[in-house]
Coordinates of C-alpha atoms and ligand atoms in Angstrom, one line a residue:
M4 CA -56.2 -51.5 48.4
A5 CA -56.3 -47.8 49.1
P6 CA -59.5 -46.0 48.7
L7 CA -60.2 -44.1 45.5
A8 CA -60.5 -40.5 45.0
K9 CA -62.1 -40.0 41.7
L10 CA -63.0 -36.7 40.3
V11 CA -64.0 -35.3 37.0
V12 CA -62.7 -31.9 36.3
A13 CA -64.5 -29.4 34.1
C14 CA -62.9 -26.3 32.7
L15 CA -64.3 -23.0 33.7
I16 CA -64.1 -19.9 31.7
L17 CA -62.3 -17.3 33.8
S18 CA -65.0 -14.8 34.4
L19 CA -66.5 -14.3 37.7
A20 CA -69.3 -12.2 36.4
L21 CA -70.3 -15.0 34.1
I22 CA -69.3 -18.3 35.5
Q23 CA -69.6 -20.6 32.5
V24 CA -68.6 -24.1 32.2
S25 CA -67.1 -25.1 28.9
W26 CA -68.5 -28.5 28.3
V27 CA -67.0 -29.7 25.1
A28 CA -66.3 -33.4 25.1
G29 CA -62.6 -34.1 24.7
G30 CA -61.5 -30.5 25.0
S31 CA -61.8 -29.7 28.6
I32 CA -62.2 -32.6 31.0
A33 CA -59.6 -34.3 33.1
T34 CA -59.8 -37.1 35.5
Y35 CA -57.7 -39.0 38.0
W36 CA -57.1 -42.7 37.3
G37 CA -55.0 -45.4 38.9
Q38 CA -56.4 -45.8 42.4
D39 CA -58.8 -48.6 41.6
T40 CA -58.4 -51.9 39.8
N41 CA -58.4 -52.7 36.2
D42 CA -61.8 -54.5 36.6
T43 CA -63.3 -51.5 38.2
E44 CA -61.9 -48.5 36.3
G45 CA -60.6 -50.2 33.3
R46 CA -57.3 -49.7 31.5
L47 CA -55.8 -46.3 30.8
E48 CA -56.2 -46.9 27.1
E49 CA -60.0 -47.6 27.5
L50 CA -60.4 -44.2 29.3
C51 CA -58.6 -42.4 26.5
N52 CA -60.7 -44.2 23.9
T53 CA -63.9 -42.7 25.4
G54 CA -62.7 -39.4 23.7
H55 CA -63.8 -37.5 26.8
Y56 CA -60.5 -36.4 28.2
S57 CA -57.9 -33.8 27.5
H58 CA -55.8 -34.8 30.5
I59 CA -55.5 -37.8 32.8
N60 CA -53.7 -37.7 36.1
V61 CA -52.2 -41.1 36.9
A62 CA -52.4 -41.4 40.7
F63 CA -50.1 -41.6 42.7
L64 CA -46.4 -41.3 43.1
T65 CA -46.6 -41.9 46.9
H66 CA -43.0 -41.5 48.2
F67 CA -40.4 -38.9 47.4
G68 CA -37.9 -36.5 48.9
D69 CA -35.6 -36.5 51.9
G70 CA -33.6 -39.4 50.4
R71 CA -36.5 -41.7 49.8
D72 CA -36.7 -43.8 46.7
L73 CA -39.5 -42.8 44.5
E74 CA -42.5 -45.1 44.8
F75 CA -45.3 -45.3 42.4
S76 CA -48.5 -47.2 43.1
I77 CA -51.3 -47.9 40.6
F78 CA -52.2 -51.4 41.8
D79 CA -52.9 -54.0 39.3
H80 CA -52.5 -51.5 36.4
C81 CA -48.8 -51.9 36.8
N82 CA -47.6 -54.5 39.4
N83 CA -45.6 -56.9 37.3
Q84 CA -43.7 -56.8 34.0
V85 CA -46.7 -57.7 31.8
S86 CA -49.0 -55.1 33.3
C87 CA -46.3 -52.4 33.4
I88 CA -45.4 -52.9 29.8
R89 CA -49.1 -52.7 28.9
F90 CA -49.5 -49.5 30.9
G91 CA -46.5 -47.9 29.2
R92 CA -48.0 -48.8 25.8
D93 CA -51.4 -47.3 26.9
I94 CA -49.6 -44.0 27.7
K95 CA -48.3 -43.9 24.1
T96 CA -51.7 -44.8 22.7
C97 CA -53.3 -42.0 24.7
Q98 CA -50.7 -39.5 23.6
S99 CA -51.4 -40.4 20.0
K100 CA -54.9 -39.4 20.7
Q101 CA -53.8 -36.0 22.0
V102 CA -54.6 -36.9 25.6
K103 CA -51.9 -35.6 28.0
I104 CA -50.9 -38.1 30.7
L105 CA -49.6 -36.6 33.9
L106 CA -48.1 -38.2 36.9
S107 CA -49.8 -37.1 40.1
I108 CA -47.4 -36.8 42.9
E109 CA -48.6 -37.8 46.2
G110 CA -52.2 -37.6 47.4
P111 CA -53.4 -38.7 50.8
Y112 CA -51.6 -42.0 51.4
G113 CA -47.8 -41.5 50.9
T114 CA -44.8 -40.2 52.7
Y115 CA -43.1 -37.3 51.1
S116 CA -41.5 -33.9 51.8
L117 CA -38.7 -31.9 50.4
N118 CA -36.1 -30.9 53.0
S119 CA -34.0 -28.4 51.0
V120 CA -33.4 -26.7 47.6
D121 CA -30.9 -29.4 46.9
D122 CA -33.5 -32.0 47.7
A123 CA -35.9 -30.4 45.3
Q124 CA -33.3 -30.6 42.6
K125 CA -32.6 -34.3 43.3
V126 CA -36.3 -35.1 43.2
A127 CA -36.7 -33.1 40.0
K128 CA -33.8 -35.1 38.4
L129 CA -35.4 -38.5 39.6
L130 CA -38.7 -37.4 38.1
W131 CA -37.1 -36.3 35.0
D132 CA -35.0 -39.4 34.4
S133 CA -37.5 -42.0 35.5
Y134 CA -40.9 -40.7 34.7
L135 CA -40.8 -37.8 32.3
I136 CA -38.1 -39.3 30.0
G137 CA -38.3 -42.9 31.2
V138 CA -42.0 -43.7 31.3
G139 CA -42.8 -40.8 29.0
F140 CA -45.3 -38.8 31.1
D141 CA -46.2 -35.4 29.7
G142 CA -46.0 -33.7 33.1
I143 CA -46.4 -33.7 36.8
D144 CA -49.5 -33.0 38.8
F145 CA -48.9 -31.6 42.3
H146 CA -51.5 -33.1 44.6
I147 CA -49.9 -32.3 48.0
E148 CA -51.9 -33.1 51.0
N149 CA -49.5 -33.9 53.8
G150 CA -45.9 -33.2 55.0
S151 CA -44.1 -29.9 54.6
A152 CA -45.1 -27.1 52.3
L153 CA -41.5 -26.2 51.6
Y154 CA -39.5 -26.2 48.4
Y155 CA -42.2 -27.1 46.0
E156 CA -41.7 -23.8 44.1
N157 CA -38.0 -24.9 43.6
L158 CA -39.2 -28.3 42.4
T159 CA -41.5 -26.6 39.8
N160 CA -38.6 -24.5 38.7
Y161 CA -36.2 -27.4 38.2
L162 CA -38.7 -29.5 36.4
K163 CA -39.5 -26.6 33.9
D164 CA -35.7 -26.1 33.6
Y165 CA -35.1 -29.8 32.6
G166 CA -37.8 -29.4 30.0
K167 CA -36.4 -26.2 28.6
K168 CA -32.9 -27.5 28.3
N169 CA -34.0 -30.7 26.7
N170 CA -36.6 -29.2 24.4
K171 CA -39.5 -31.2 25.9
E172 CA -42.7 -29.6 27.1
V173 CA -43.2 -30.4 30.8
I174 CA -46.8 -29.7 31.8
L175 CA -47.1 -28.8 35.5
S176 CA -50.5 -28.8 37.2
A177 CA -51.6 -28.1 40.8
S178 CA -54.5 -29.6 42.7
P179 CA -55.0 -27.2 45.6
S180 CA -57.9 -27.3 48.0
G181 CA -60.9 -25.1 47.1
L182 CA -60.5 -22.7 49.9
Y183 CA -57.8 -20.1 49.0
P184 CA -55.0 -20.1 49.8
D185 CA -53.9 -23.8 49.7
A186 CA -51.6 -24.5 52.7
Y187 CA -49.1 -26.6 50.7
L188 CA -49.1 -25.0 47.3
E189 CA -49.5 -21.3 47.9
K190 CA -45.9 -20.4 47.3
A191 CA -45.5 -22.7 44.4
M192 CA -48.6 -21.3 42.7
Y193 CA -46.8 -17.9 42.6
S194 CA -43.8 -19.4 41.0
G195 CA -45.7 -19.1 37.8
H196 CA -44.7 -22.5 36.6
F197 CA -48.1 -24.2 36.8
D198 CA -49.8 -24.5 33.4
I199 CA -53.1 -25.7 34.9
V200 CA -54.8 -25.5 38.2
W201 CA -57.6 -27.9 39.2
I202 CA -59.1 -26.8 42.5
Q203 CA -60.6 -29.5 44.7
L204 CA -64.3 -28.9 45.3
F205 CA -64.7 -32.0 47.5
N206 CA -63.9 -33.4 50.8
S207 CA -64.0 -30.2 52.6
T208 CA -67.1 -28.7 54.3
S209 CA -66.5 -25.2 52.9
C210 CA -65.9 -26.2 49.3
Q211 CA -67.9 -29.3 48.9
Y212 CA -71.3 -29.2 47.1
D213 CA -74.1 -29.6 49.5
S214 CA -77.6 -29.8 47.9
A215 CA -79.1 -28.2 51.0
N216 CA -77.0 -25.2 50.7
Q217 CA -76.2 -24.5 47.1
N218 CA -75.4 -20.8 47.4
D219 CA -72.4 -21.4 49.6
Y220 CA -70.8 -23.9 47.3
L221 CA -67.6 -22.1 46.9
P222 CA -66.8 -19.0 48.9
V223 CA -66.8 -16.1 46.5
A224 CA -63.6 -14.7 48.0
S225 CA -61.8 -17.9 47.2
W226 CA -63.1 -17.9 43.7
E227 CA -62.0 -14.4 43.0
E228 CA -58.5 -15.2 44.3
W229 CA -58.3 -18.3 42.0
N230 CA -59.4 -16.3 39.1
M231 CA -56.9 -13.5 39.8
L232 CA -54.0 -15.9 40.2
L233 CA -54.9 -17.4 36.8
A234 CA -55.5 -14.1 35.1
T235 CA -52.7 -15.0 32.8
G236 CA -55.1 -17.0 30.7
R237 CA -54.1 -20.4 32.0
P238 CA -56.9 -22.8 32.4
L239 CA -58.6 -23.2 35.7
F240 CA -60.5 -26.5 36.2
L241 CA -63.2 -27.3 38.7
G242 CA -62.5 -30.5 40.5
I243 CA -65.7 -32.4 41.4
P244 CA -66.3 -36.0 42.5
A245 CA -67.2 -38.3 39.6
S246 CA -68.8 -40.8 42.0
E247 CA -70.8 -40.3 45.1
Y248 CA -68.0 -42.2 46.8
I249 CA -64.8 -40.2 46.8
S250 CA -63.3 -43.0 48.8
R251 CA -64.6 -46.3 50.1
S252 CA -65.7 -44.7 53.3
E253 CA -66.6 -41.1 52.3
Q254 CA -69.8 -40.4 50.5
T255 CA -70.4 -37.0 48.9
D256 CA -73.4 -35.2 47.4
M257 CA -74.2 -35.9 43.8
D258 CA -75.1 -33.3 41.2
P259 CA -72.1 -31.2 42.1
L260 CA -72.3 -29.1 38.9
S261 CA -76.0 -28.4 39.0
P262 CA -75.5 -24.9 40.6
F263 CA -73.5 -24.1 37.4
G264 CA -76.3 -25.4 35.3
V265 CA -74.3 -28.4 34.0
P266 CA -75.6 -31.9 34.0
F267 CA -73.9 -34.5 36.0
F268 CA -71.3 -36.2 34.0
V269 CA -70.1 -39.8 34.6
P270 CA -66.6 -40.2 33.2
S271 CA -65.7 -43.7 34.4
I272 CA -66.6 -46.4 32.0
K273 CA -67.6 -48.9 34.5
S274 CA -67.0 -47.8 38.0
R275 CA -69.3 -49.6 40.4
H276 CA -69.6 -46.4 42.4
V277 CA -70.9 -44.3 39.7
S278 CA -74.5 -43.4 39.8
S279 CA -76.9 -44.0 37.0
K280 CA -77.6 -40.3 36.6
M281 CA -76.0 -39.5 33.3
Ligands
LIG314 C1 -60.7 -36.2 53.1 O1 -60.2 -35.4 54.1 C2 -59.7 -36.1 55.3 C3 -59.3 -35.1 56.3 O2 -59.2 -33.8 55.9 C4 -58.5 -37.0 54.8 O3 -58.1 -37.8 56.0 C5 -59.0 -37.9 53.8 O4 -57.8 -38.7 53.3 C6 -59.5 -37.1 52.6 N1 -60.1 -38.1 51.6 C7 -59.8 -38.0 50.3 C8 -60.4 -39.0 49.5 O5 -59.1 -37.1 49.9
LIG315 C1 -58.5 -55.6 32.4 O1 -59.8 -55.4 32.1 C2 -60.2 -55.6 30.8 C3 -61.6 -55.2 30.6 O2 -61.7 -53.8 30.9 C4 -60.0 -57.1 30.5 O3 -60.4 -57.3 29.2 C5 -58.6 -57.5 30.8 O4 -58.4 -58.9 30.6 C6 -58.2 -57.1 32.2 N1 -56.8 -57.4 32.3 C7 -56.3 -57.9 33.4 C8 -54.8 -58.1 33.4 O5 -56.9 -58.2 34.4
LIG316 C1 -48.8 -37.5 57.0 O1 -47.5 -37.8 57.1 C2 -47.1 -38.3 58.3 C3 -45.6 -38.5 58.4 O2 -45.1 -38.6 57.2 C4 -47.8 -39.7 58.5 O3 -47.5 -40.2 59.8 C5 -49.3 -39.5 58.5 O4 -50.0 -40.6 58.6 C6 -49.7 -38.7 57.2 N1 -51.1 -38.4 57.3 C7 -52.0 -38.8 56.4 C8 -53.4 -38.3 56.6 O5 -51.7 -39.5 55.5
LIG317 C1 -36.1 -21.6 45.8 O1 -37.3 -20.9 46.0 C2 -37.2 -19.7 46.7 C3 -38.6 -19.2 47.0 O2 -39.3 -19.0 45.8 C4 -36.4 -18.7 46.0 O3 -36.2 -17.5 46.7 C5 -35.0 -19.4 45.7 O4 -34.2 -18.5 44.9 C6 -35.1 -20.7 45.1 N1 -33.8 -21.3 45.0 C7 -33.3 -21.7 43.9 C8 -31.8 -22.3 43.9 O5 -33.9 -21.6 42.8

């Protein structure tokens, strides 16, 4: 099984002078789910029932573009008819509790790239038919970490277009690296189609919390850029590890929010990797 990259994401009020974290349960926390097993991270419905989350990114759609079939991998959460039907039902249950469920495209393990504007349109159509209409996801999370940086702005454009033409809200979010600008999503960020941005404050020496060096947590210049980009009032979320293991092999520092005066928050209901510090 692929390693897991878990993070909890806390919403920041967009003011550099006064970096405040809004910490209202249910209103402003998102998480990734889908890269571990049912036994470890529980069912989607259980996560929604905690009442902690406003958004859940289901990870990942691992293959797309360049003529590839879309491939979706959430392990035993949906690997046969019974589990997939249950997963589909869980999405509806979550949505009935006002939790938005996004499909996270790609992440670290897949094979994907867009090779033209046409390709972006084709992928948008596949995502629309199969996942936004078919499965009923509320939107798409762009978690691009490999391949080419091209045509993502066109993909965001086409996805929003499908939504508009069909009167369905399509939420688009971006998960760029903490250091500005993000190599893959920079152009797409300026398309103005992202409703939410969760910056990744992990797995990168410059943006990862290090208890020995708290002042350099996030370079101030990057922070200002993120703030300006989102000056339109759209939410900016701070992406932090929810477990000291962001993957099976990589350990990260705990207490990532303590520089912001926020207690560590453990979102997962029973992840074996989560620390007892709650
Ligand atoms: C962390 O970064 C390395 C290299 O930058 C990458 O190979 C790895 O997949 C990343 N891990 C996660 C969990 O994102
Ligand atoms: C999934 O985990 C739950 C407990 O969280 C358990 O009750 C259920 O039987 C499990 N389902 C499968 C298919 O393993
Ligand atoms: C990035 O993509 C290439 C080709 O698609 C693949 O060979 C490589 O393993 C990928 N890198 C990572 C870290 O997944
Ligand atoms: C694709 O994106 C580029 C860059 O933003 C833009 O100039 C171009 O008009 C887009 N093409 C279409 C067909 O939307």
